[in-house]
Amino acid sequence: MTSKVSSNVFRASVTYEPFRSEIREFQLPEIADDAGLLRIEAAGVCGSDIGAHAEVAPERILGHENVGVIEVLGSKAAVRWGVEVRDRVVVEEYLPCGHCDICQTTDFRFCKESDPTAGGVRYGSTGITVNPGYWGGFAEFMYLHPRTVLHKAPRDVSPELLTMALPLGNGYEWAVVEGGSRPGQTVIVFGPGQQGLACVYAAKKAGAESVILLGVGKDSHRLKVGRLLGADIVLDIESVDPLPIIKEMTGGKLADLVIDTARGDAATLSSAILMLKQRGSLLLATAKNNVSGIPLGDAQWKTLSLRGVRGHSYAAVEWAIGQIGKDRDVLANIVTQSFGLNDVDLAIRATANETEHQSIHVSILPWQ
Ligand SMILES: [Zn+2]
Ligand SMILES: [Zn+2]
């Protein structure tokens, strides 16, 4: 089956130079048998969009935390994806090849075919000159490539809340799958942005005994939300030294796991190493190259594990969608604002905590 939507023209916000986006019109071509078209209901702004918005890159439609309704569906795609026209779905940003060594594991997010830095395609990253051009969620419609990975999503939850599926999936992947949070443990999270809050929530749901969330002065609103999501204590590390408090809380045992979602700089990593117990784990969700001044000798002496983390598995997003359905009142505390398609630049600045809005996770509602 091939078909078209009625008007054939739709609007998208194209980021055409650093910090600047504008509305442009796109033509909808026919959709092939193995592809589809998504009517975007809501597209979340990811923390990674802050960096993407600032970089010199080909013109593109950002937005990869996409929730929408299947508008057009090829007959082969319907069979392959197991969905029907008008189903609501959460779309993974990854477009994995499905048959390489990596795709044979739960790590399909690392497939080279979906790595824009290696010439692959990915929702919210690929440029408008790559056919058919509409690869991002900050738009009324988005192309569904044959390699799309979908999750069916409930109808009785708001699309804005469902845009948390990917960042909450990251929180589960990092705090639980990679970090092994479990009953009896002390987990420390640096950074109360959407990813840090998702880690707090997931660690607590996995039964961690104490979850400690660390932020700075301008994060006071986010730290309060951290308490609502399950953090046992939240600390502004510009006004208190967290180490004595962590020692006291743990009876001197220190932490099992530290997750850095904040800076990846020498100050953060040095204090993380001091906070960890023997054989503790340090997860880097952000990091810079050529950082000096990190006490790696102490890390070796404590036999610490250090691991980078990036993105989520399919199962983590399924878990997140389930939690959004069950625990919507709590998770709604992270979802702070929505913006129209004209305000993509403002929405990204709000995500960076650079506006007067006390934003955490914001969405673009393209039909607003
Ligand atoms: Zn993201
Ligand atoms: Zn692959």
Short mmCIF file of C-alpha atoms and ligand atoms in Angstrom, two decimals:
data_model
loop_
_atom_site.label_atom_id
_atom_site.label_comp_id
_atom_site.label_asym_id
_atom_site.label_seq_id
_atom_site.Cartn_x
_atom_site.Cartn_y
_atom_site.Cartn_z
CA MET A 1 0.00 0.00 0.00
CA THR A 2 1.21 3.49 -0.76
CA SER A 3 -0.70 6.60 0.18
CA LYS A 4 -0.47 10.30 0.93
CA VAL A 5 -1.79 12.57 3.66
CA SER A 6 -4.39 15.00 2.43
CA SER A 7 -2.61 18.36 2.24
CA ASN A 8 0.81 17.15 1.08
CA VAL A 9 2.55 20.08 2.79
CA PHE A 10 3.57 20.26 6.44
CA ARG A 11 5.64 22.46 8.76
CA ALA A 12 8.90 21.66 10.48
CA SER A 13 11.41 23.65 12.51
CA VAL A 14 14.80 23.50 10.77
CA THR A 15 17.92 24.31 12.77
CA TYR A 16 20.00 26.05 10.09
CA GLU A 17 22.90 27.52 12.08
CA PRO A 18 24.06 27.43 15.70
CA PHE A 19 21.24 28.53 18.06
CA ARG A 20 18.84 29.36 15.20
CA SER A 21 15.83 27.50 13.89
CA GLU A 22 13.02 28.55 11.55
CA ILE A 23 9.76 27.12 10.27
CA ARG A 24 9.90 25.66 6.77
CA GLU A 25 7.38 23.80 4.67
CA PHE A 26 8.06 20.31 3.38
CA GLN A 27 6.36 18.26 0.70
CA LEU A 28 5.27 14.76 1.64
CA PRO A 29 6.26 12.21 -0.99
CA GLU A 30 4.57 8.86 -1.38
CA ILE A 31 5.39 6.42 1.39
CA ALA A 32 6.83 3.10 0.20
CA ASP A 33 5.55 -0.33 1.26
CA ASP A 34 8.28 -0.79 3.85
CA ALA A 35 8.06 2.71 5.43
CA GLY A 36 5.57 4.96 7.20
CA LEU A 37 4.70 8.45 8.33
CA LEU A 38 4.25 9.59 11.93
CA ARG A 39 1.95 12.44 12.97
CA ILE A 40 3.95 13.94 15.84
CA GLU A 41 1.91 14.55 18.99
CA ALA A 42 4.81 15.60 21.21
CA ALA A 43 8.59 15.67 20.86
CA GLY A 44 10.69 15.97 24.00
CA VAL A 45 13.80 18.13 24.18
CA CYS A 46 16.78 16.00 25.21
CA GLY A 47 19.79 17.32 27.13
CA SER A 48 21.84 16.37 24.06
CA ASP A 49 19.79 18.85 21.98
CA ILE A 50 21.54 21.67 23.87
CA GLY A 51 24.89 20.67 22.33
CA ALA A 52 23.34 19.83 18.95
CA HIS A 53 21.66 23.26 18.83
CA ALA A 54 25.02 24.98 19.42
CA GLU A 55 27.14 23.11 16.89
CA VAL A 56 27.97 23.89 13.29
CA ALA A 57 26.18 21.10 11.41
CA PRO A 58 24.12 20.47 8.28
CA GLU A 59 20.60 21.92 8.36
CA ARG A 60 18.34 19.48 10.19
CA ILE A 61 15.15 18.96 12.13
CA LEU A 62 16.06 18.19 15.73
CA GLY A 63 13.83 16.17 18.08
CA HIS A 64 14.37 12.50 18.90
CA GLU A 65 12.08 11.82 21.90
CA ASN A 66 9.13 11.34 19.62
CA VAL A 67 5.59 10.31 20.41
CA GLY A 68 2.92 10.22 17.76
CA VAL A 69 0.26 8.42 15.83
CA ILE A 70 0.89 6.32 12.72
CA GLU A 71 -0.60 8.36 9.87
CA VAL A 72 0.53 6.35 6.84
CA LEU A 73 1.80 2.79 6.95
CA GLY A 74 3.17 0.64 4.14
CA SER A 75 1.83 -2.92 4.05
CA LYS A 76 5.24 -4.51 4.62
CA ALA A 77 5.98 -2.07 7.46
CA ALA A 78 2.66 -2.97 9.12
CA VAL A 79 3.69 -6.63 9.26
CA ARG A 80 7.27 -5.93 10.28
CA TRP A 81 6.45 -3.43 13.02
CA GLY A 82 3.23 -5.07 14.26
CA VAL A 83 1.27 -1.80 14.28
CA GLU A 84 -1.75 -0.31 12.53
CA VAL A 85 -2.67 3.13 11.25
CA ARG A 86 -3.75 5.36 14.18
CA ASP A 87 -1.73 3.41 16.76
CA ARG A 88 0.13 5.63 19.20
CA VAL A 89 3.84 4.85 19.38
CA VAL A 90 7.08 5.94 21.02
CA VAL A 91 9.86 5.92 18.42
CA GLU A 92 13.46 5.00 19.25
CA GLU A 93 15.97 7.52 17.88
CA TYR A 94 18.13 4.66 16.59
CA LEU A 95 17.79 3.14 13.12
CA PRO A 96 19.89 -0.02 13.54
CA CYS A 97 20.73 -2.26 10.59
CA GLY A 98 19.36 -5.31 12.42
CA HIS A 99 22.00 -7.80 11.27
CA CYS A 100 25.52 -6.70 12.34
CA ASP A 101 27.31 -8.17 15.38
CA ILE A 102 26.12 -5.29 17.57
CA CYS A 103 22.52 -5.62 16.40
CA GLN A 104 22.55 -9.28 17.49
CA THR A 105 22.79 -8.03 21.09
CA THR A 106 20.71 -5.65 23.22
CA ASP A 107 23.21 -2.93 22.24
CA PHE A 108 21.66 -2.08 18.86
CA ARG A 109 21.97 1.60 19.78
CA PHE A 110 25.69 1.38 18.94
CA CYS A 111 25.12 0.10 15.37
CA LYS A 112 27.30 2.07 12.91
CA GLU A 113 24.36 2.37 10.49
CA SER A 114 22.65 4.56 13.10
CA ASP A 115 25.71 6.61 14.06
CA PRO A 116 25.53 10.04 12.40
CA THR A 117 29.26 10.58 13.09
CA ALA A 118 29.96 7.48 10.95
CA GLY A 119 27.58 8.35 8.10
CA GLY A 120 24.58 6.55 9.61
CA VAL A 121 21.05 7.92 9.96
CA ARG A 122 19.29 8.74 13.22
CA TYR A 123 16.11 10.60 14.11
CA GLY A 124 16.77 14.13 15.31
CA SER A 125 20.31 14.19 13.87
CA THR A 126 20.23 13.46 10.15
CA GLY A 127 20.23 16.47 7.81
CA ILE A 128 17.42 17.61 5.55
CA THR A 129 19.49 16.90 2.42
CA VAL A 130 19.35 13.17 3.19
CA ASN A 131 16.22 11.89 1.47
CA PRO A 132 13.37 12.42 2.39
CA GLY A 133 14.68 15.12 4.77
CA TYR A 134 12.17 15.00 7.62
CA TRP A 135 14.09 12.98 10.20
CA GLY A 136 13.23 14.96 13.32
CA GLY A 137 10.33 15.32 15.71
CA PHE A 138 10.20 19.13 15.86
CA ALA A 139 7.76 18.93 12.96
CA GLU A 140 4.15 18.07 12.24
CA PHE A 141 5.16 14.81 10.56
CA MET A 142 8.23 12.58 10.61
CA TYR A 143 9.32 9.93 8.14
CA LEU A 144 9.37 6.35 9.43
CA HIS A 145 12.31 4.61 7.79
CA PRO A 146 12.11 0.82 7.23
CA ARG A 147 14.62 0.26 10.06
CA THR A 148 12.47 2.17 12.61
CA VAL A 149 12.19 0.65 16.10
CA LEU A 150 8.82 1.33 17.75
CA HIS A 151 7.13 0.84 21.10
CA LYS A 152 3.35 0.75 21.33
CA ALA A 153 2.21 3.41 23.79
CA PRO A 154 -0.94 3.74 25.89
CA ARG A 155 -3.75 6.07 24.83
CA ASP A 156 -4.71 7.09 28.36
CA VAL A 157 -1.43 8.89 29.13
CA SER A 158 -0.61 12.34 27.76
CA PRO A 159 1.87 12.42 24.85
CA GLU A 160 3.93 15.00 26.75
CA LEU A 161 4.45 12.56 29.61
CA LEU A 162 5.30 9.80 27.14
CA THR A 163 8.18 11.89 25.77
CA MET A 164 9.90 10.90 29.03
CA ALA A 165 10.10 7.30 27.77
CA LEU A 166 13.60 7.64 26.29
CA PRO A 167 15.24 9.70 29.09
CA LEU A 168 13.57 7.52 31.72
CA GLY A 169 14.79 4.48 29.78
CA ASN A 170 18.30 5.93 30.01
CA GLY A 171 17.89 6.27 33.77
CA TYR A 172 16.94 2.60 34.06
CA GLU A 173 19.72 1.51 31.71
CA TRP A 174 22.38 3.42 33.61
CA ALA A 175 21.30 3.09 37.25
CA VAL A 176 19.98 -0.48 37.09
CA VAL A 177 21.22 -2.40 34.02
CA GLU A 178 24.75 -0.92 33.95
CA GLY A 179 25.06 0.25 37.56
CA GLY A 180 23.35 -2.73 39.20
CA SER A 181 21.37 -0.67 41.75
CA ARG A 182 19.68 -3.02 44.21
CA PRO A 183 18.45 -3.25 47.81
CA GLY A 184 20.99 -2.28 50.45
CA GLN A 185 23.01 -0.03 48.18
CA THR A 186 23.93 3.64 48.36
CA VAL A 187 23.70 5.38 44.98
CA ILE A 188 24.91 8.94 44.33
CA VAL A 189 23.82 10.91 41.28
CA PHE A 190 25.59 14.09 40.16
CA GLY A 191 23.30 16.44 38.24
CA PRO A 192 19.54 16.92 38.77
CA GLY A 193 18.64 17.39 35.09
CA GLN A 194 16.19 15.05 33.38
CA GLN A 195 18.79 12.25 33.13
CA GLY A 196 19.97 12.55 36.71
CA LEU A 197 16.38 12.58 37.97
CA ALA A 198 15.61 9.53 35.84
CA CYS A 199 18.59 7.73 37.45
CA VAL A 200 17.33 8.68 40.93
CA TYR A 201 13.86 7.35 40.15
CA ALA A 202 15.14 4.10 38.61
CA ALA A 203 17.66 3.41 41.41
CA LYS A 204 14.97 3.87 44.03
CA LYS A 205 12.51 1.68 42.12
CA ALA A 206 15.23 -1.01 42.01
CA GLY A 207 15.31 -0.90 45.81
CA ALA A 208 18.47 1.11 46.53
CA GLU A 209 18.53 1.90 50.24
CA SER A 210 19.89 5.44 49.95
CA VAL A 211 19.85 7.63 46.87
CA ILE A 212 21.69 10.95 47.14
CA LEU A 213 21.22 13.63 44.49
CA LEU A 214 23.84 16.37 44.10
CA GLY A 215 23.37 19.71 42.35
CA VAL A 216 24.43 23.35 42.53
CA GLY A 217 22.68 26.54 43.66
CA LYS A 218 20.77 27.22 40.44
CA ASP A 219 19.33 23.68 40.61
CA SER A 220 17.19 24.30 43.71
CA HIS A 221 13.91 23.58 41.87
CA ARG A 222 15.33 20.44 40.28
CA LEU A 223 16.64 19.22 43.64
CA LYS A 224 13.15 19.59 45.14
CA VAL A 225 11.76 17.47 42.32
CA GLY A 226 14.50 14.93 43.08
CA ARG A 227 12.98 14.45 46.54
CA LEU A 228 9.57 13.81 44.97
CA LEU A 229 11.12 11.17 42.69
CA GLY A 230 12.63 9.27 45.58
CA ALA A 231 15.99 10.84 46.51
CA ASP A 232 16.60 10.31 50.23
CA ILE A 233 18.67 13.46 50.43
CA VAL A 234 19.53 16.23 47.99
CA LEU A 235 22.55 18.49 48.46
CA ASP A 236 23.70 21.76 46.92
CA ILE A 237 27.44 21.09 46.68
CA GLU A 238 28.18 24.81 46.32
CA SER A 239 27.01 25.32 49.89
CA VAL A 240 27.88 22.04 51.65
CA ASP A 241 30.68 19.50 51.38
CA PRO A 242 28.83 16.26 50.60
CA LEU A 243 31.59 13.84 51.65
CA PRO A 244 31.18 14.07 55.46
CA ILE A 245 27.41 13.71 55.04
CA ILE A 246 27.83 10.63 52.84
CA LYS A 247 30.27 9.12 55.36
CA GLU A 248 27.81 9.68 58.18
CA MET A 249 24.81 8.36 56.23
CA THR A 250 26.61 5.16 55.31
CA GLY A 251 28.28 4.58 58.68
CA GLY A 252 31.63 5.17 56.97
CA LYS A 253 31.03 2.54 54.29
CA LEU A 254 30.67 5.05 51.41
CA ALA A 255 28.75 4.56 48.16
CA ASP A 256 28.36 1.52 45.91
CA LEU A 257 27.64 3.52 42.78
CA VAL A 258 28.20 7.08 41.56
CA ILE A 259 26.63 8.25 38.29
CA ASP A 260 27.90 11.51 36.80
CA THR A 261 25.26 13.09 34.58
CA ALA A 262 26.57 16.60 35.27
CA ARG A 263 30.00 17.62 34.06
CA GLY A 264 32.57 14.85 33.67
CA ASP A 265 35.23 17.29 34.84
CA ALA A 266 38.16 16.83 37.23
CA ALA A 267 36.35 18.27 40.27
CA THR A 268 33.34 15.98 39.84
CA LEU A 269 35.33 12.83 39.11
CA SER A 270 37.79 13.49 41.95
CA SER A 271 35.01 13.83 44.49
CA ALA A 272 33.21 10.81 43.02
CA ILE A 273 36.31 8.67 43.61
CA LEU A 274 36.42 9.84 47.25
CA MET A 275 32.72 8.96 47.71
CA LEU A 276 33.04 5.36 46.50
CA LYS A 277 33.71 2.28 48.61
CA GLN A 278 36.11 -0.54 47.76
CA ARG A 279 35.02 -2.13 44.43
CA GLY A 280 32.52 0.66 43.84
CA SER A 281 31.43 1.71 40.35
CA LEU A 282 31.65 5.07 38.64
CA LEU A 283 29.44 5.58 35.58
CA LEU A 284 30.20 8.42 33.18
CA ALA A 285 27.14 9.67 31.34
CA THR A 286 29.13 12.71 30.28
CA ALA A 287 32.89 13.22 30.01
CA LYS A 288 35.55 15.30 28.33
CA ASN A 289 38.88 14.28 26.83
CA ASN A 290 42.23 15.41 28.27
CA VAL A 291 40.97 16.02 31.81
CA SER A 292 43.87 16.12 34.26
CA GLY A 293 43.94 16.14 38.04
CA ILE A 294 41.89 12.96 38.62
CA PRO A 295 43.25 10.72 41.42
CA LEU A 296 43.43 7.53 39.36
CA GLY A 297 45.85 6.05 41.92
CA ASP A 298 43.06 6.19 44.51
CA ALA A 299 40.67 4.62 41.99
CA GLN A 300 43.14 1.77 41.44
CA TRP A 301 43.71 1.31 45.18
CA LYS A 302 39.96 1.09 45.76
CA THR A 303 39.65 -1.32 42.78
CA LEU A 304 36.91 0.85 41.31
CA SER A 305 35.15 0.10 38.03
CA LEU A 306 34.73 2.96 35.60
CA ARG A 307 32.33 2.69 32.68
CA GLY A 308 30.92 5.03 30.08
CA VAL A 309 27.16 4.86 29.53
CA ARG A 310 25.20 6.03 26.51
CA GLY A 311 21.56 5.54 25.56
CA HIS A 312 19.25 2.66 26.34
CA SER A 313 18.21 -0.85 25.38
CA TYR A 314 14.74 -1.72 24.07
CA ALA A 315 13.77 -3.31 27.39
CA ALA A 316 14.68 -0.15 29.32
CA VAL A 317 12.22 1.92 27.26
CA GLU A 318 9.51 -0.72 27.73
CA TRP A 319 10.11 -0.44 31.48
CA ALA A 320 9.89 3.36 31.25
CA ILE A 321 6.59 3.30 29.33
CA GLY A 322 5.17 0.93 31.94
CA GLN A 323 6.25 3.22 34.78
CA ILE A 324 4.83 6.30 33.03
CA GLY A 325 1.47 4.52 32.93
CA LYS A 326 1.59 3.37 36.56
CA ASP A 327 3.30 6.32 38.22
CA ARG A 328 2.18 9.27 36.13
CA ASP A 329 1.48 11.64 39.02
CA VAL A 330 5.03 11.34 40.34
CA LEU A 331 6.73 11.46 36.93
CA ALA A 332 4.63 14.48 35.91
CA ASN A 333 6.89 16.52 38.22
CA ILE A 334 9.69 16.29 35.62
CA VAL A 335 7.50 17.44 32.73
CA THR A 336 7.47 21.20 33.20
CA GLN A 337 6.48 23.01 29.98
CA SER A 338 5.50 22.64 26.36
CA PHE A 339 6.22 24.99 23.49
CA GLY A 340 4.91 25.38 19.94
CA LEU A 341 6.91 24.75 16.80
CA ASN A 342 7.86 28.45 16.58
CA ASP A 343 9.66 28.26 19.92
CA VAL A 344 12.18 25.45 19.42
CA ASP A 345 15.14 27.75 20.21
CA LEU A 346 13.46 28.92 23.43
CA ALA A 347 12.56 25.35 24.41
CA ILE A 348 16.18 24.26 24.08
CA ARG A 349 17.37 27.23 26.18
CA ALA A 350 14.75 26.32 28.79
CA THR A 351 16.13 22.76 28.87
CA ALA A 352 19.58 24.25 29.51
CA ASN A 353 18.06 26.08 32.52
CA GLU A 354 18.88 29.43 30.85
CA THR A 355 15.42 31.00 31.01
CA GLU A 356 13.19 32.23 33.81
CA HIS A 357 11.13 29.04 33.48
CA GLN A 358 12.01 26.46 36.11
CA SER A 359 12.33 23.85 33.40
CA ILE A 360 13.37 20.24 33.61
CA HIS A 361 11.90 18.27 30.73
CA VAL A 362 10.09 20.25 28.04
CA SER A 363 8.28 19.23 24.88
CA ILE A 364 7.43 20.64 21.51
CA LEU A 365 3.75 20.24 20.61
CA PRO A 366 3.85 20.89 16.86
CA TRP A 367 0.10 21.25 16.35
CA GLN A 368 -0.34 23.72 19.22
ZN ZN B 1 18.42 12.06 23.76
ZN ZN B 2 23.66 -3.10 13.10
#
